Short mmCIF file of C-alpha atoms in Angstrom, two decimals:
data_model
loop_
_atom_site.label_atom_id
_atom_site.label_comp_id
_atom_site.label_asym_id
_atom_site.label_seq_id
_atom_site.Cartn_x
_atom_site.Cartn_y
_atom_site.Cartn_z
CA UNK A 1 10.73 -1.57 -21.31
CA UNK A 2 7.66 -3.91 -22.41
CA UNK A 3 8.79 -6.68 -23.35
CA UNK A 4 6.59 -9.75 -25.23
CA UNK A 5 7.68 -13.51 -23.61
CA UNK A 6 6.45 -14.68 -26.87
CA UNK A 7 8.40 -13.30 -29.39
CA UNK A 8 11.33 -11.96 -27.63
CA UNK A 9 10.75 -8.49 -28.43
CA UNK A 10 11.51 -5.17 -26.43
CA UNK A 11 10.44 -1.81 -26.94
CA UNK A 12 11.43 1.18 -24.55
CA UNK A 13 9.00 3.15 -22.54
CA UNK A 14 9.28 6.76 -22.70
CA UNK A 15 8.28 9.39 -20.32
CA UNK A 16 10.14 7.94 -17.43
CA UNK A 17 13.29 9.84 -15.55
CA UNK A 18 15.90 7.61 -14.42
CA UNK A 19 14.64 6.40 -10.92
CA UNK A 20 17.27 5.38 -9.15
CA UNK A 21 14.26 3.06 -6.55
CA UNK A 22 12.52 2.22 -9.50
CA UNK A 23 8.86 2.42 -10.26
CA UNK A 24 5.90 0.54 -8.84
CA UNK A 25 3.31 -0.07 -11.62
CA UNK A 26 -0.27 -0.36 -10.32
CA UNK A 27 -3.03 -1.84 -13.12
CA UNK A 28 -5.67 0.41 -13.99
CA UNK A 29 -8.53 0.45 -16.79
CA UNK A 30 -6.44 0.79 -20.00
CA UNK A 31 -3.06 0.71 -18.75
CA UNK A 32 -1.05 1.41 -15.86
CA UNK A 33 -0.56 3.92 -13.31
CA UNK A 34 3.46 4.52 -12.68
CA UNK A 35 5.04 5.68 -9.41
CA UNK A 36 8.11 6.47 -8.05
CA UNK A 37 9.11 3.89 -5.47
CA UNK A 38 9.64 5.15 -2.11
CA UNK A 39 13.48 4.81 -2.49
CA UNK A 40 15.12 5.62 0.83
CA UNK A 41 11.67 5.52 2.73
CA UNK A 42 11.36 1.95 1.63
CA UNK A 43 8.27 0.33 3.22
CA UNK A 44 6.74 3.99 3.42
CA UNK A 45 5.02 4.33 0.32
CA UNK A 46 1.47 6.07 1.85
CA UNK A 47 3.66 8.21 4.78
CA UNK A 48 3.18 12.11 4.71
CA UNK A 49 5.87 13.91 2.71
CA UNK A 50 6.79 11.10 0.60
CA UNK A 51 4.83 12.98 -2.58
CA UNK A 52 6.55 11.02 -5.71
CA UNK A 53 5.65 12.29 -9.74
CA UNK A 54 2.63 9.72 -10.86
CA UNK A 55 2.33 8.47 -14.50
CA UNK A 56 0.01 7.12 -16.87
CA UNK A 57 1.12 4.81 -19.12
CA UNK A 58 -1.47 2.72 -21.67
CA UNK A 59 -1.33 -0.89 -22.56
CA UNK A 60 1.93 -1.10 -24.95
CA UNK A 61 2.01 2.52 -25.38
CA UNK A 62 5.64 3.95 -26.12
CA UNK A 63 5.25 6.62 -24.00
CA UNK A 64 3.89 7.75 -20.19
CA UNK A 65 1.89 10.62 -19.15
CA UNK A 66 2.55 12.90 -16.13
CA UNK A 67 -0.54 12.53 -14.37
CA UNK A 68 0.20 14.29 -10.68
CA UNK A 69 2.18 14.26 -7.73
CA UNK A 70 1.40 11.92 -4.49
CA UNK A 71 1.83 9.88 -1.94
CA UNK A 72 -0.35 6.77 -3.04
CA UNK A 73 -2.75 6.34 -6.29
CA UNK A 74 -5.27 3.83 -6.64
CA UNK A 75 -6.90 2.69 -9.96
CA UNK A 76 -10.31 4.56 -11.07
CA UNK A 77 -13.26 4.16 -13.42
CA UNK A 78 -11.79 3.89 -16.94
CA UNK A 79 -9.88 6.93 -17.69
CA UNK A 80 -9.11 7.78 -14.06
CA UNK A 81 -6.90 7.86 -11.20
CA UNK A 82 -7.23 8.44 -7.32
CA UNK A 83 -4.40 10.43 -6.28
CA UNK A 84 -3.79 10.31 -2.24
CA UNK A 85 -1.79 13.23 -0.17
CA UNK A 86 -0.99 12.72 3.18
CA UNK A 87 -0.66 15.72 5.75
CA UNK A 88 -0.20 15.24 9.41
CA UNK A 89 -2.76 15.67 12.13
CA UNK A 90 -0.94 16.62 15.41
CA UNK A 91 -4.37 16.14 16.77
CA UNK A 92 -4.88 12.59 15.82
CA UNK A 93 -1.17 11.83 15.50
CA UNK A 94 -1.74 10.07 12.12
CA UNK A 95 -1.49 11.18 8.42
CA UNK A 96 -4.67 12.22 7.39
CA UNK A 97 -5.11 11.72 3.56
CA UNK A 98 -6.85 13.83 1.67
CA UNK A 99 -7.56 12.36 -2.26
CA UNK A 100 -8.72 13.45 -5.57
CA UNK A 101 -9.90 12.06 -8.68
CA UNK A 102 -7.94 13.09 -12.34
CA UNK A 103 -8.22 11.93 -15.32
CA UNK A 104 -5.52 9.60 -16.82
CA UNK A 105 -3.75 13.25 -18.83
CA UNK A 106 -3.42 15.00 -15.03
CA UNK A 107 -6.66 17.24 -14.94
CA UNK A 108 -8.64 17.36 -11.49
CA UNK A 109 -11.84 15.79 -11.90
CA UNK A 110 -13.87 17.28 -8.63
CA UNK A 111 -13.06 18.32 -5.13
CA UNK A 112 -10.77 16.61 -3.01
CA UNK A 113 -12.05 14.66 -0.26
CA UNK A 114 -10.65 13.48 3.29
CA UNK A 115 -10.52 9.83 3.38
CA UNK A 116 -11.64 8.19 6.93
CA UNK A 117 -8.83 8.19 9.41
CA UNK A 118 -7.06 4.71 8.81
CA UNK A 119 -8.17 3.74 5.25
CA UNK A 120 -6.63 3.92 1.57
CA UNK A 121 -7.92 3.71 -2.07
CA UNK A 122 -8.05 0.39 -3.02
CA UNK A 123 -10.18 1.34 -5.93
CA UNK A 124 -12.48 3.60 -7.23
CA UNK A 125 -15.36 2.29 -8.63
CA UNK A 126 -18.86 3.53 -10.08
CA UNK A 127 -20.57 3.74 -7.18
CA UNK A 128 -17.56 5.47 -5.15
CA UNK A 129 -14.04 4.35 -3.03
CA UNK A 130 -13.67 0.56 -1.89
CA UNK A 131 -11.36 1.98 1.26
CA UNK A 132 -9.38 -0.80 2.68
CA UNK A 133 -7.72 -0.60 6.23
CA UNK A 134 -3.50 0.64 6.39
CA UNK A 135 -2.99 -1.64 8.99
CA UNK A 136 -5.35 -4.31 10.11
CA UNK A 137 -6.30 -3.82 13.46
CA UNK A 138 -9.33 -5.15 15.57
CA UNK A 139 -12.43 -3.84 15.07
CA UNK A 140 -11.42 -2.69 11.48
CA UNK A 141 -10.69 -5.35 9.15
CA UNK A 142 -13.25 -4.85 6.81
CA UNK A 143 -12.84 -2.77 3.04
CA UNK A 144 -15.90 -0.27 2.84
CA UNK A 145 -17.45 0.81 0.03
CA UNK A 146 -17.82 4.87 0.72
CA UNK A 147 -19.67 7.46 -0.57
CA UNK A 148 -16.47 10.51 -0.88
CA UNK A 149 -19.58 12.97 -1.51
CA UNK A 150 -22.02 11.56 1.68
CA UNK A 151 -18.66 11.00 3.40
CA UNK A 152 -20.23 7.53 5.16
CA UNK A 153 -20.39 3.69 3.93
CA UNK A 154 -22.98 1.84 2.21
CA UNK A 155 -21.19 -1.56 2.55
CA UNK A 156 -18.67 -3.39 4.44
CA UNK A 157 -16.55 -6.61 3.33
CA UNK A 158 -15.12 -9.15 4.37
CA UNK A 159 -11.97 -10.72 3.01
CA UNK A 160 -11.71 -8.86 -0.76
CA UNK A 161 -9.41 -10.65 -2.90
CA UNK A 162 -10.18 -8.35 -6.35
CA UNK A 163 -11.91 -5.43 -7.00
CA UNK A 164 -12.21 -2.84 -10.72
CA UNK A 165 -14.98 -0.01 -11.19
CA UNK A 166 -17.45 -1.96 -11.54
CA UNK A 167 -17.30 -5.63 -9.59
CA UNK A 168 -15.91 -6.46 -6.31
CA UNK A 169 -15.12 -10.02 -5.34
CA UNK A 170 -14.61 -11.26 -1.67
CA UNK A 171 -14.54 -14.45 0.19
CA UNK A 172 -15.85 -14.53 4.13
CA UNK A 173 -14.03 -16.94 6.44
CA UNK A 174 -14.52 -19.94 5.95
CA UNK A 175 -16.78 -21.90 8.51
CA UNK A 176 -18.52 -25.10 7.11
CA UNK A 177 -18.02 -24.08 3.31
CA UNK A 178 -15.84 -21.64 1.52
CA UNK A 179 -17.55 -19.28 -1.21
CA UNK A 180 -16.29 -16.17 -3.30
CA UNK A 181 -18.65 -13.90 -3.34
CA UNK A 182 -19.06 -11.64 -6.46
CA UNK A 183 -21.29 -7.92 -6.32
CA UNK A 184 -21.98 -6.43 -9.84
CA UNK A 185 -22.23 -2.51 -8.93
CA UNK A 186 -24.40 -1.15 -11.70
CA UNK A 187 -26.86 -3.95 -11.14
CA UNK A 188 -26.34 -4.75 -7.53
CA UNK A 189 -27.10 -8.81 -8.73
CA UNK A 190 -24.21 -11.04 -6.06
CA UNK A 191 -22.86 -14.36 -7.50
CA UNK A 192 -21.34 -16.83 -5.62
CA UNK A 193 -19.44 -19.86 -6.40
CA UNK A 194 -18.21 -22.40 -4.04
CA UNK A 195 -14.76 -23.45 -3.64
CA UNK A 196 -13.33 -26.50 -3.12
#
């Protein structure tokens, strides 16, 4: 249900199957992406064959849309969704994941790309995927901002703390002074402020 702290006042959400795990809501441009939660594979919400219904469901709208079936989504460019599948690579021994973008009704938007071995959507954005690491491990803490059609990176950072399609904000360690760091992405202009 939404409900308004305000004025007290609950409306139902419709859409929705009874989940017995509930659903994980994840913010995206205009609303919310629904999942699924991983129910008995709790803790296991990006692990190959754990494919769960994903919705789309706008700010107070009364109603969600069936957007796709995965095993992770991540928040687009206004209107869009990254939807994540995760096969496994004998090879590697790892899940490799293999994403696509659709819009926020369920309709593929372009290919589907394999995401570097290690990585998930954090975000899409307009200039492509801020990946951020499953597990951190040394020698791969940074996000990346990658190029899905050039399949490489064109930046690395350190410490993000938010991110939409268009700005991404991060904050280095720490050595004599603390700053967040802010990078608009249509203009490529970086603000900083420093923090107490």
């Amino acid at each position: 249900v939404w409900f308004w702290p305000a004025t007290g006042q609950v409306t139902r959400i419709g859409g929705l199957p009874p989940q017995r795990s509930g659903y994980q809501f994840t913010r995206a441009a205009g609303g919310w992406a629904v999942q699924a939660g991983p129910g008995a594979q709790a803790g296991c919400g990006s692990c190959a064959g754990s494919q769960r219904a994903v919705y789309f469901l706008a700010d107070s709208g009364r109603s969600a849309t069936r957007a796709g079936l995965a095993d992770a989504v991540a928040p687009g460019v206004p209107g869009t969704l990254w939807l994540t599948s995760y096969r496994p690579d004998a090879a590697a021994r790892t899940a490799a994941g293999v994403a696509r973008e659709v819009s926020i009704a369920g309709r593929q938007l372009g290919p589907q790309f394999r995401l570097p071995a290690g990585y998930l959507i954090e975000q899409g954005t307009s200039r492509g995927l801020l990946l951020a690491p499953v597990a951190a491990q040394a020698g791969m803490i940074a996000d990346k901002l990658w190029d899905p059609a050039a399949r490489q990176a064109s930046r690395t950072f350190d410490g993000v703390i938010a991110a939409s399609a268009t700005q991404i904000a991060w904050s280095p360690s720490c050595v004599a002074r603390c700053r967040v760091q802010v990078l608009n992405l249509a203009t490529g202009r970086r603000a900083s402020a420093e923090l107490p």
